[in-house]
CSV table of C-alpha atoms in Angstrom, one decimal:
chain,number,residue,atom,x,y,z
V,12,MET,CA,-13.9,-58.3,-133.9
V,13,ILE,CA,-17.1,-56.5,-133.0
V,14,LYS,CA,-17.8,-53.2,-134.6
V,15,LEU,CA,-19.0,-50.6,-132.1
V,16,SER,CA,-20.6,-47.5,-133.5
V,17,ASN,CA,-22.5,-44.6,-132.0
V,18,LEU,CA,-22.3,-46.5,-128.7
V,19,ASN,CA,-24.9,-45.7,-126.1
V,20,GLN,CA,-23.4,-43.7,-123.3
V,21,GLY,CA,-25.2,-45.6,-120.4
V,22,ILE,CA,-22.8,-46.9,-117.8
V,23,PRO,CA,-23.0,-50.6,-118.7
V,24,TYR,CA,-22.2,-49.9,-122.3
V,25,LEU,CA,-19.2,-47.9,-121.4
V,26,LEU,CA,-18.1,-50.7,-119.1
V,27,PHE,CA,-18.7,-53.2,-121.9
V,28,LYS,CA,-16.4,-51.1,-124.2
V,29,GLN,CA,-13.7,-50.9,-121.5
V,30,LYS,CA,-13.8,-54.7,-121.1
V,31,TYR,CA,-13.8,-55.2,-124.8
V,32,ASP,CA,-10.8,-53.0,-125.2
V,33,ASP,CA,-9.0,-54.9,-122.5
V,34,ALA,CA,-9.8,-58.2,-124.2
V,35,VAL,CA,-8.5,-56.8,-127.6
V,36,ASN,CA,-5.3,-55.6,-125.9
V,37,ALA,CA,-5.0,-59.1,-124.3
V,38,GLU,CA,-5.2,-60.6,-127.8
V,39,GLN,CA,-8.4,-62.5,-127.0
V,40,LYS,CA,-9.2,-65.1,-129.7
V,41,ASN,CA,-12.8,-65.6,-130.9
V,42,ILE,CA,-13.6,-62.3,-129.2
V,43,GLU,CA,-16.9,-62.1,-131.1
V,44,ALA,CA,-18.2,-65.6,-130.1
V,45,ILE,CA,-21.3,-65.1,-128.0
V,46,SER,CA,-23.7,-67.8,-126.7
V,47,ILE,CA,-27.3,-67.0,-127.4
V,48,SER,CA,-30.0,-68.9,-125.4
V,49,SER,CA,-33.6,-69.0,-126.2
V,50,TYR,CA,-36.8,-70.6,-125.0
V,51,GLU,CA,-39.3,-72.2,-127.4
V,52,ASN,CA,-42.9,-72.1,-126.1
V,53,LYS,CA,-44.3,-75.1,-128.0
V,54,ALA,CA,-41.5,-77.5,-127.2
V,55,ASN,CA,-41.1,-75.9,-123.7
V,56,GLU,CA,-37.4,-76.1,-124.3
V,57,VAL,CA,-34.3,-74.0,-123.7
V,58,ASP,CA,-31.6,-74.1,-126.3
V,59,SER,CA,-28.2,-72.4,-126.8
V,60,ARG,CA,-25.7,-71.9,-129.6
V,61,TYR,CA,-22.7,-69.7,-130.4
V,62,VAL,CA,-23.1,-66.9,-132.9
V,63,ASN,CA,-20.7,-64.2,-134.0
V,64,LEU,CA,-21.6,-60.8,-132.6
V,65,LYS,CA,-21.0,-58.4,-135.5
V,66,PHE,CA,-22.1,-54.9,-134.3
V,67,ILE,CA,-23.1,-52.9,-131.4
V,68,ILE,CA,-25.0,-49.8,-132.7
V,69,ASN,CA,-26.2,-47.5,-129.9
V,70,ASP,CA,-27.9,-50.0,-127.5
V,71,GLU,CA,-28.4,-52.8,-130.0
V,72,PHE,CA,-26.3,-56.0,-130.2
V,73,ILE,CA,-26.5,-57.5,-133.7
V,74,PHE,CA,-25.8,-60.9,-135.2
V,75,PHE,CA,-27.0,-62.7,-138.4
V,76,SER,CA,-28.9,-65.9,-139.0
V,77,ASN,CA,-31.3,-67.8,-141.2
V,78,TYR,CA,-34.8,-66.5,-140.4
V,79,ALA,CA,-36.3,-70.0,-140.9
V,80,SER,CA,-33.9,-71.7,-138.4
V,81,PRO,CA,-35.0,-73.2,-135.1
V,82,LYS,CA,-33.5,-70.2,-133.2
V,83,ALA,CA,-35.6,-67.8,-135.3
V,84,SER,CA,-38.7,-69.8,-134.4
V,85,ALA,CA,-37.7,-69.7,-130.7
V,86,PHE,CA,-37.2,-65.9,-130.9
V,87,ASN,CA,-40.6,-65.6,-132.5
V,88,SER,CA,-42.3,-67.6,-129.8
V,89,HIS,CA,-40.4,-65.9,-126.9
V,90,ASN,CA,-38.6,-62.6,-127.6
V,91,GLN,CA,-36.5,-62.7,-124.4
V,92,ILE,CA,-33.0,-64.2,-124.6
V,93,SER,CA,-29.8,-64.5,-122.6
V,94,ALA,CA,-26.4,-63.8,-124.1
V,95,LEU,CA,-23.1,-64.9,-122.6
V,96,LEU,CA,-19.5,-63.8,-123.4
V,97,TYR,CA,-16.4,-65.2,-121.8
V,98,TRP,CA,-13.0,-63.6,-122.5
V,99,SER,CA,-10.5,-66.0,-120.9
V,100,ASN,CA,-7.5,-63.7,-121.4
V,101,ILE,CA,-9.0,-61.2,-119.0
V,102,ASN,CA,-10.9,-63.8,-117.0
V,103,THR,CA,-14.2,-61.9,-117.5
V,104,GLN,CA,-17.7,-63.2,-118.1
V,105,ILE,CA,-20.4,-60.8,-119.3
V,106,ARG,CA,-24.0,-62.1,-118.7
V,107,ILE,CA,-26.8,-60.3,-120.6
V,108,LYS,CA,-30.6,-60.6,-120.6
V,109,ALA,CA,-32.3,-58.9,-123.5
V,110,LYS,CA,-35.3,-58.5,-125.8
V,111,ILE,CA,-34.7,-59.6,-129.4
V,112,LYS,CA,-36.1,-58.5,-132.8
V,113,LYS,CA,-35.2,-58.7,-136.5
V,114,THR,CA,-33.1,-55.9,-138.2
V,115,SER,CA,-34.6,-54.1,-141.2
V,116,ASP,CA,-34.5,-55.4,-144.8
V,117,GLU,CA,-32.3,-52.4,-145.8
V,118,PHE,CA,-29.8,-53.1,-143.1
V,119,ASN,CA,-29.7,-56.8,-144.1
V,120,GLN,CA,-29.3,-56.0,-147.8
V,121,LYS,CA,-26.5,-53.6,-147.1
V,122,TYR,CA,-24.6,-55.9,-144.9
V,123,PHE,CA,-25.1,-58.9,-147.2
V,124,SER,CA,-23.8,-57.2,-150.3
V,125,ASP,CA,-20.6,-56.3,-148.5
V,126,ARG,CA,-19.8,-59.9,-147.5
V,127,SER,CA,-17.6,-62.4,-149.3
V,128,LYS,CA,-19.3,-64.4,-152.1
V,129,GLU,CA,-18.3,-67.6,-150.3
V,130,LYS,CA,-20.2,-66.7,-147.1
V,131,ASN,CA,-23.2,-65.6,-149.2
V,132,ALA,CA,-23.2,-68.8,-151.2
V,133,LEU,CA,-23.4,-70.7,-148.0
V,134,ALA,CA,-26.2,-68.5,-146.6
V,135,ILE,CA,-28.2,-68.9,-149.8
V,136,SER,CA,-27.5,-72.6,-150.2
V,137,SER,CA,-28.2,-73.8,-146.7
V,138,SER,CA,-31.6,-74.4,-145.1
V,139,GLN,CA,-30.0,-73.9,-141.7
V,140,SER,CA,-30.5,-76.8,-139.2
V,141,ASN,CA,-32.7,-78.8,-141.6
V,142,LEU,CA,-31.7,-82.4,-142.1
V,143,ILE,CA,-29.6,-83.5,-145.1
V,144,ASP,CA,-28.3,-86.8,-146.2
V,145,SER,CA,-24.6,-86.1,-146.0
V,146,TYR,CA,-21.9,-83.4,-145.6
V,147,PHE,CA,-21.0,-84.2,-149.3
V,148,GLN,CA,-24.5,-82.9,-150.2
V,149,VAL,CA,-23.9,-79.7,-148.2
V,150,LYS,CA,-20.8,-79.1,-150.3
V,151,GLU,CA,-22.6,-79.9,-153.6
V,152,ASN,CA,-25.4,-77.4,-152.8
V,153,TYR,CA,-22.9,-74.8,-151.9
V,154,ASN,CA,-20.8,-75.2,-155.1
V,155,LYS,CA,-23.9,-75.1,-157.3
V,156,ILE,CA,-25.0,-71.8,-155.7
V,157,LEU,CA,-21.5,-70.4,-155.8
V,158,LYS,CA,-21.4,-70.8,-159.5
V,159,ASN,CA,-25.0,-69.9,-160.5
V,160,ALA,CA,-26.7,-67.5,-158.1
V,161,ASP,CA,-26.7,-63.7,-157.7
V,162,LEU,CA,-24.5,-63.6,-154.6
V,163,ARG,CA,-25.1,-59.9,-153.8
V,164,LYS,CA,-28.8,-60.2,-153.2
V,165,CYS,CA,-29.8,-61.0,-149.7
V,166,PRO,CA,-32.5,-63.7,-149.6
V,167,ASP,CA,-35.7,-63.0,-147.7
V,168,PHE,CA,-34.9,-65.9,-145.3
V,169,TRP,CA,-31.6,-64.4,-144.1
V,170,GLY,CA,-30.8,-61.4,-142.0
V,171,GLY,CA,-29.9,-59.8,-138.7
V,172,TYR,CA,-31.2,-60.0,-135.1
V,173,SER,CA,-30.8,-57.1,-132.8
V,174,PHE,CA,-31.1,-57.5,-129.0
V,175,THR,CA,-31.2,-54.7,-126.5
V,176,PRO,CA,-30.1,-55.6,-123.0
V,177,TYR,CA,-32.1,-54.8,-119.9
V,178,TYR,CA,-29.6,-56.7,-117.6
V,179,PHE,CA,-25.8,-56.8,-117.6
V,180,GLU,CA,-23.6,-58.7,-115.2
V,181,PHE,CA,-19.9,-58.2,-115.3
V,182,TRP,CA,-18.1,-61.1,-113.6
V,183,GLU,CA,-14.4,-61.2,-112.9
V,184,GLY,CA,-12.8,-64.4,-111.8
V,185,HIS,CA,-10.6,-64.2,-108.7
V,186,GLU,CA,-8.7,-66.6,-106.5
V,187,SER,CA,-10.6,-69.0,-104.2
V,188,ARG,CA,-13.7,-68.1,-106.1
V,189,LEU,CA,-13.8,-64.6,-104.6
V,190,ASN,CA,-15.2,-63.5,-107.9
V,191,LYS,CA,-16.3,-59.9,-108.4
V,192,ARG,CA,-19.9,-59.5,-109.7
V,193,GLU,CA,-21.5,-56.2,-110.7
V,194,VAL,CA,-25.0,-56.0,-112.1
V,195,TYR,CA,-26.7,-53.2,-114.0
V,196,LYS,CA,-30.4,-53.7,-114.3
V,197,LYS,CA,-32.7,-51.3,-116.3
V,198,SER,CA,-35.7,-50.1,-114.3
V,199,ASP,CA,-37.8,-47.2,-115.7
V,200,ASP,CA,-35.0,-46.2,-118.1
V,201,ILE,CA,-32.5,-46.0,-115.2
V,202,TRP,CA,-29.6,-48.4,-114.8
V,203,GLU,CA,-29.7,-49.7,-111.2
V,204,HIS,CA,-26.4,-50.9,-109.9
V,205,PHE,CA,-25.8,-53.9,-107.5
V,206,ILE,CA,-23.0,-56.0,-106.2
V,207,LEU,CA,-23.7,-59.7,-106.0
V,208,GLN,CA,-22.2,-62.3,-103.7
V,209,PRO,CA,-19.9,-64.8,-105.6
F,21,MET,CA,-10.1,-80.8,-116.4
F,22,ILE,CA,-13.2,-82.9,-116.4
F,23,LYS,CA,-13.1,-86.3,-114.7
F,24,LEU,CA,-14.7,-89.0,-116.8
F,25,SER,CA,-15.5,-92.3,-115.0
F,26,ASN,CA,-17.5,-95.4,-115.9
F,27,LEU,CA,-18.4,-93.5,-119.1
F,28,ASN,CA,-21.6,-94.6,-120.8
F,29,GLN,CA,-20.8,-96.5,-124.0
F,30,GLY,CA,-23.5,-94.8,-126.2
F,31,ILE,CA,-22.1,-93.3,-129.4
F,32,PRO,CA,-22.5,-89.6,-128.4
F,33,TYR,CA,-20.6,-90.3,-125.2
F,34,LEU,CA,-17.8,-92.0,-127.0
F,35,LEU,CA,-17.7,-89.1,-129.5
F,36,PHE,CA,-17.7,-86.6,-126.6
F,37,LYS,CA,-14.7,-88.4,-125.1
F,38,GLN,CA,-12.9,-88.4,-128.5
F,39,LYS,CA,-13.4,-84.6,-128.8
F,40,TYR,CA,-12.4,-84.1,-125.2
F,41,ASP,CA,-9.2,-86.0,-125.7
F,42,ASP,CA,-8.5,-84.0,-128.9
F,43,ALA,CA,-9.1,-80.7,-126.9
F,44,VAL,CA,-6.7,-81.9,-124.1
F,45,ASN,CA,-4.1,-82.8,-126.7
F,46,ALA,CA,-4.5,-79.4,-128.3
F,47,GLU,CA,-3.9,-77.8,-124.8
F,48,GLN,CA,-7.3,-76.2,-124.7
F,49,LYS,CA,-7.5,-73.7,-121.8
F,50,ASN,CA,-10.7,-73.6,-119.6
F,51,ILE,CA,-11.6,-76.9,-121.0
F,52,GLU,CA,-14.2,-77.5,-118.2
F,53,ALA,CA,-16.0,-74.1,-118.7
F,54,ILE,CA,-19.6,-74.9,-119.8
F,55,SER,CA,-22.5,-72.5,-120.3
F,56,ILE,CA,-25.7,-73.7,-118.6
F,57,SER,CA,-28.9,-72.1,-119.7
F,58,SER,CA,-32.2,-72.3,-117.8
F,59,TYR,CA,-35.7,-71.1,-117.9
F,60,GLU,CA,-37.5,-69.7,-114.9
F,61,ASN,CA,-41.3,-70.1,-115.1
F,62,LYS,CA,-42.4,-67.3,-112.9
F,63,ALA,CA,-40.2,-64.7,-114.4
F,64,ASN,CA,-40.7,-66.2,-117.8
F,65,GLU,CA,-37.0,-65.7,-118.4
F,66,VAL,CA,-34.1,-67.5,-120.0
F,67,ASP,CA,-30.7,-67.0,-118.2
F,68,SER,CA,-27.2,-68.3,-118.8
F,69,ARG,CA,-24.0,-68.6,-116.8
F,70,TYR,CA,-20.7,-70.5,-117.0
F,71,VAL,CA,-19.9,-73.2,-114.5
F,72,ASN,CA,-17.1,-75.7,-114.2
F,73,LEU,CA,-18.0,-79.2,-115.4
F,74,LYS,CA,-16.3,-81.5,-112.9
F,75,PHE,CA,-17.4,-85.0,-113.7
F,76,ILE,CA,-19.0,-87.2,-116.2
F,77,ILE,CA,-20.1,-90.4,-114.5
F,78,ASN,CA,-21.8,-92.9,-116.8
F,79,ASP,CA,-24.4,-90.7,-118.5
F,80,GLU,CA,-24.5,-87.8,-115.9
F,81,PHE,CA,-22.7,-84.5,-116.3
F,82,ILE,CA,-22.0,-83.0,-112.9
F,83,PHE,CA,-21.2,-79.4,-111.6
F,84,PHE,CA,-21.6,-77.8,-108.2
F,85,SER,CA,-23.6,-74.8,-107.1
F,86,ASN,CA,-25.4,-73.1,-104.2
F,87,TYR,CA,-28.9,-74.7,-103.9
F,88,ALA,CA,-30.4,-71.3,-102.9
F,89,SER,CA,-29.1,-69.5,-106.0
F,90,PRO,CA,-31.3,-68.1,-108.8
F,91,LYS,CA,-30.2,-71.0,-111.1
F,92,ALA,CA,-31.3,-73.5,-108.5
F,93,SER,CA,-34.7,-71.8,-108.4
F,94,ALA,CA,-34.8,-71.9,-112.2
F,95,PHE,CA,-33.9,-75.7,-112.3
F,96,ASN,CA,-36.6,-76.2,-109.7
F,97,SER,CA,-39.2,-74.5,-111.8
F,98,HIS,CA,-38.1,-76.1,-115.2
F,99,ASN,CA,-35.9,-79.1,-115.1
F,100,GLN,CA,-34.8,-78.9,-118.7
F,101,ILE,CA,-31.6,-77.0,-119.6
F,102,SER,CA,-29.2,-76.5,-122.4
F,103,ALA,CA,-25.4,-76.8,-122.1
F,104,LEU,CA,-22.8,-75.4,-124.4
F,105,LEU,CA,-19.1,-76.1,-124.8
F,106,TYR,CA,-16.7,-74.4,-127.2
F,107,TRP,CA,-13.2,-75.7,-127.5
F,108,SER,CA,-11.5,-73.1,-129.7
F,109,ASN,CA,-8.3,-75.0,-130.2
F,110,ILE,CA,-10.2,-77.7,-132.1
F,111,ASN,CA,-12.9,-75.3,-133.4
F,112,THR,CA,-15.6,-77.6,-132.0
F,113,GLN,CA,-18.8,-76.6,-130.3
F,114,ILE,CA,-20.9,-79.2,-128.5
F,115,ARG,CA,-24.6,-78.4,-127.9
F,116,ILE,CA,-26.5,-80.4,-125.3
F,117,LYS,CA,-30.1,-80.4,-124.2
F,118,ALA,CA,-30.7,-82.3,-120.9
F,119,LYS,CA,-32.8,-82.9,-117.8
F,120,ILE,CA,-31.3,-81.8,-114.6
F,121,LYS,CA,-31.5,-82.9,-110.9
F,122,LYS,CA,-29.6,-82.6,-107.7
F,123,THR,CA,-26.9,-85.1,-106.7
F,124,SER,CA,-27.1,-87.0,-103.5
F,125,ASP,CA,-26.1,-85.6,-100.0
F,126,GLU,CA,-23.5,-88.4,-99.7
F,127,PHE,CA,-22.0,-87.5,-103.1
F,128,ASN,CA,-21.9,-83.8,-102.1
F,129,GLN,CA,-20.4,-84.4,-98.7
F,130,LYS,CA,-17.6,-86.6,-100.2
F,131,TYR,CA,-16.8,-84.1,-102.9
F,132,PHE,CA,-16.8,-81.1,-100.5
F,133,SER,CA,-14.5,-82.7,-97.9
F,134,ASP,CA,-11.9,-83.3,-100.6
F,135,ARG,CA,-11.8,-79.7,-101.8
F,136,SER,CA,-9.4,-77.0,-100.6
F,137,LYS,CA,-10.4,-75.1,-97.4
F,138,GLU,CA,-10.3,-71.8,-99.4
F,139,LYS,CA,-13.0,-72.9,-101.9
F,140,ASN,CA,-15.1,-74.3,-99.0
F,141,ALA,CA,-14.8,-71.1,-97.0
F,142,LEU,CA,-16.2,-69.2,-100.1
F,143,ALA,CA,-19.0,-71.8,-100.6
F,144,ILE,CA,-20.0,-71.5,-96.9
F,145,SER,CA,-19.6,-67.7,-96.6
F,146,SER,CA,-21.4,-66.6,-99.8
F,147,SER,CA,-25.2,-66.4,-100.3
F,148,GLN,CA,-24.6,-66.8,-104.0
F,149,SER,CA,-26.1,-64.0,-106.2
F,150,ASN,CA,-27.7,-62.2,-103.2
F,151,LEU,CA,-27.0,-58.5,-102.9
F,152,ILE,CA,-24.2,-57.2,-100.8
F,153,ASP,CA,-22.9,-53.7,-100.0
F,154,SER,CA,-19.4,-54.1,-101.3
F,155,TYR,CA,-16.7,-56.5,-102.5
F,156,PHE,CA,-14.9,-55.6,-99.3
F,157,GLN,CA,-17.8,-57.2,-97.4
F,158,VAL,CA,-17.5,-60.3,-99.5
F,159,LYS,CA,-13.9,-60.7,-98.4
F,160,GLU,CA,-14.7,-59.9,-94.8
F,161,ASN,CA,-17.3,-62.7,-94.7
F,162,TYR,CA,-14.9,-65.1,-96.4
F,163,ASN,CA,-12.0,-64.4,-94.0
F,164,LYS,CA,-14.3,-64.8,-90.9
F,165,ILE,CA,-15.5,-68.2,-92.2
F,166,LEU,CA,-12.0,-69.2,-93.2
F,167,LYS,CA,-10.8,-68.8,-89.6
F,168,ASN,CA,-13.8,-70.0,-87.6
F,169,ALA,CA,-16.0,-72.6,-89.5
F,170,ASP,CA,-15.7,-76.4,-89.9
F,171,LEU,CA,-14.5,-76.3,-93.5
F,172,ARG,CA,-14.9,-80.0,-94.1
F,173,LYS,CA,-18.7,-80.2,-93.6
F,174,CYS,CA,-20.8,-79.6,-96.7
F,175,PRO,CA,-23.6,-77.1,-95.8
F,176,ASP,CA,-27.2,-78.1,-96.8
F,177,PHE,CA,-27.4,-75.2,-99.2
F,178,TRP,CA,-24.5,-76.4,-101.4
F,179,GLY,CA,-24.1,-79.4,-103.7
F,180,GLY,CA,-24.0,-80.9,-107.1
F,181,TYR,CA,-26.3,-80.8,-110.1
F,182,SER,CA,-26.4,-83.7,-112.6
F,183,PHE,CA,-27.7,-83.4,-116.0
F,184,THR,CA,-28.4,-86.3,-118.4
F,185,PRO,CA,-28.4,-85.3,-122.1
F,186,TYR,CA,-31.2,-86.4,-124.5
F,187,TYR,CA,-29.7,-84.3,-127.4
F,188,PHE,CA,-26.1,-83.7,-128.5
F,189,GLU,CA,-24.9,-81.7,-131.5
F,190,PHE,CA,-21.3,-81.9,-132.5
F,191,TRP,CA,-20.4,-78.8,-134.5
F,192,GLU,CA,-17.1,-78.4,-136.3
F,193,GLY,CA,-16.2,-75.0,-137.9
F,194,HIS,CA,-15.0,-75.1,-141.5
F,195,GLU,CA,-14.1,-72.5,-144.1
F,196,SER,CA,-16.8,-70.3,-145.7
F,197,ARG,CA,-19.2,-71.5,-142.9
F,198,LEU,CA,-19.3,-75.0,-144.4
F,199,ASN,CA,-19.6,-76.2,-140.9
F,200,LYS,CA,-20.1,-79.9,-140.1
F,201,ARG,CA,-23.1,-80.6,-137.8
F,202,GLU,CA,-24.0,-84.0,-136.4
F,203,VAL,CA,-26.9,-84.6,-134.1
F,204,TYR,CA,-27.6,-87.5,-131.7
F,205,LYS,CA,-31.1,-87.4,-130.3
F,206,LYS,CA,-32.5,-90.0,-127.8
F,207,SER,CA,-35.8,-91.5,-128.8
F,208,ASP,CA,-37.1,-94.6,-126.9
F,209,ASP,CA,-33.6,-95.2,-125.5
F,210,ILE,CA,-32.1,-95.3,-129.0
F,211,TRP,CA,-29.7,-92.6,-130.2
F,212,GLU,CA,-31.0,-91.4,-133.6
F,213,HIS,CA,-28.4,-89.8,-135.8
F,214,PHE,CA,-28.8,-86.9,-138.2
F,215,ILE,CA,-26.7,-84.5,-140.2
F,216,LEU,CA,-27.8,-80.9,-140.2
F,217,GLN,CA,-27.3,-78.2,-142.8
F,218,PRO,CA,-24.9,-75.4,-141.7
């Protein structure tokens, strides 16, 4: 589930909430799975991965990550991302373009201390996306931390990312590819609205 | 469904097929839905969208698109993409980085002429991602083409894209985020193999 709070009252946010409620009612699985795509300047490379979208607070979409991971380095080199949701039970795709930044230390600490000790042990024990000899070693590191570390204290290298969309597309699949596509694009703080050809 | 033919016998391709077969056996819905992310040089922007992956022929992954669409313009400006599959029924994510190019006219024509006339009418009638006044107008254009056009002839502005991966990550979700991550990266025509920390 995604926790929505103090939601921005702009039209695309209200539309997002409506689609989200529809997907919840349709018992969508993995409703919080969102693809985040980034561009890394030095490697001149696009990359994508799923993350779990945890919060939408006002106009900020928030997920958590290791701050020393390759995606962190990509966000650092290029702070524009795309995000993609597909809720199959309502045949709806939501395409987002956004600017991304880190959340505050206070926010991270509060969120971390409320999580399960198992998740925190993994976050502390894992140098995300670094090489390791074996999956066995991953579990060894995890079990060591689980027994010995302070599992309430958020490490410096772990925390949230918040992205604020400047572009939303709501795409609904229809027969014969007669898909409905509505775009909201922010221009001078106004949400412009367009209909796109399928 | 994705049609695999004359599949490349490199390890990541065989692993891909194994996961695909597992997902088919697990009755994965939307098994062919794949997120394609691109970078457009001029706009300095990453963008993502789902497409239907239709074929894997030897080492080429193939989907179809309008050649005058924004994604075509992005591929033209930057021929490296990322592709992302998530098969929830087997809790497996496959991350790919690849180079992309158009398929041949002959290939496009053959594929087009085998499709339903309804899909072809949409492909011919729609200037993909261009603005339009209303969804009603989309349907009007479609119905006009459906009645009047030669629906077997592939238009010049429509065809396939083929991408050839140089990087695969196979990601399996496990409890407490102890996820299994295996990477195959092509280096001088050899697939190097790594295990990544979760």
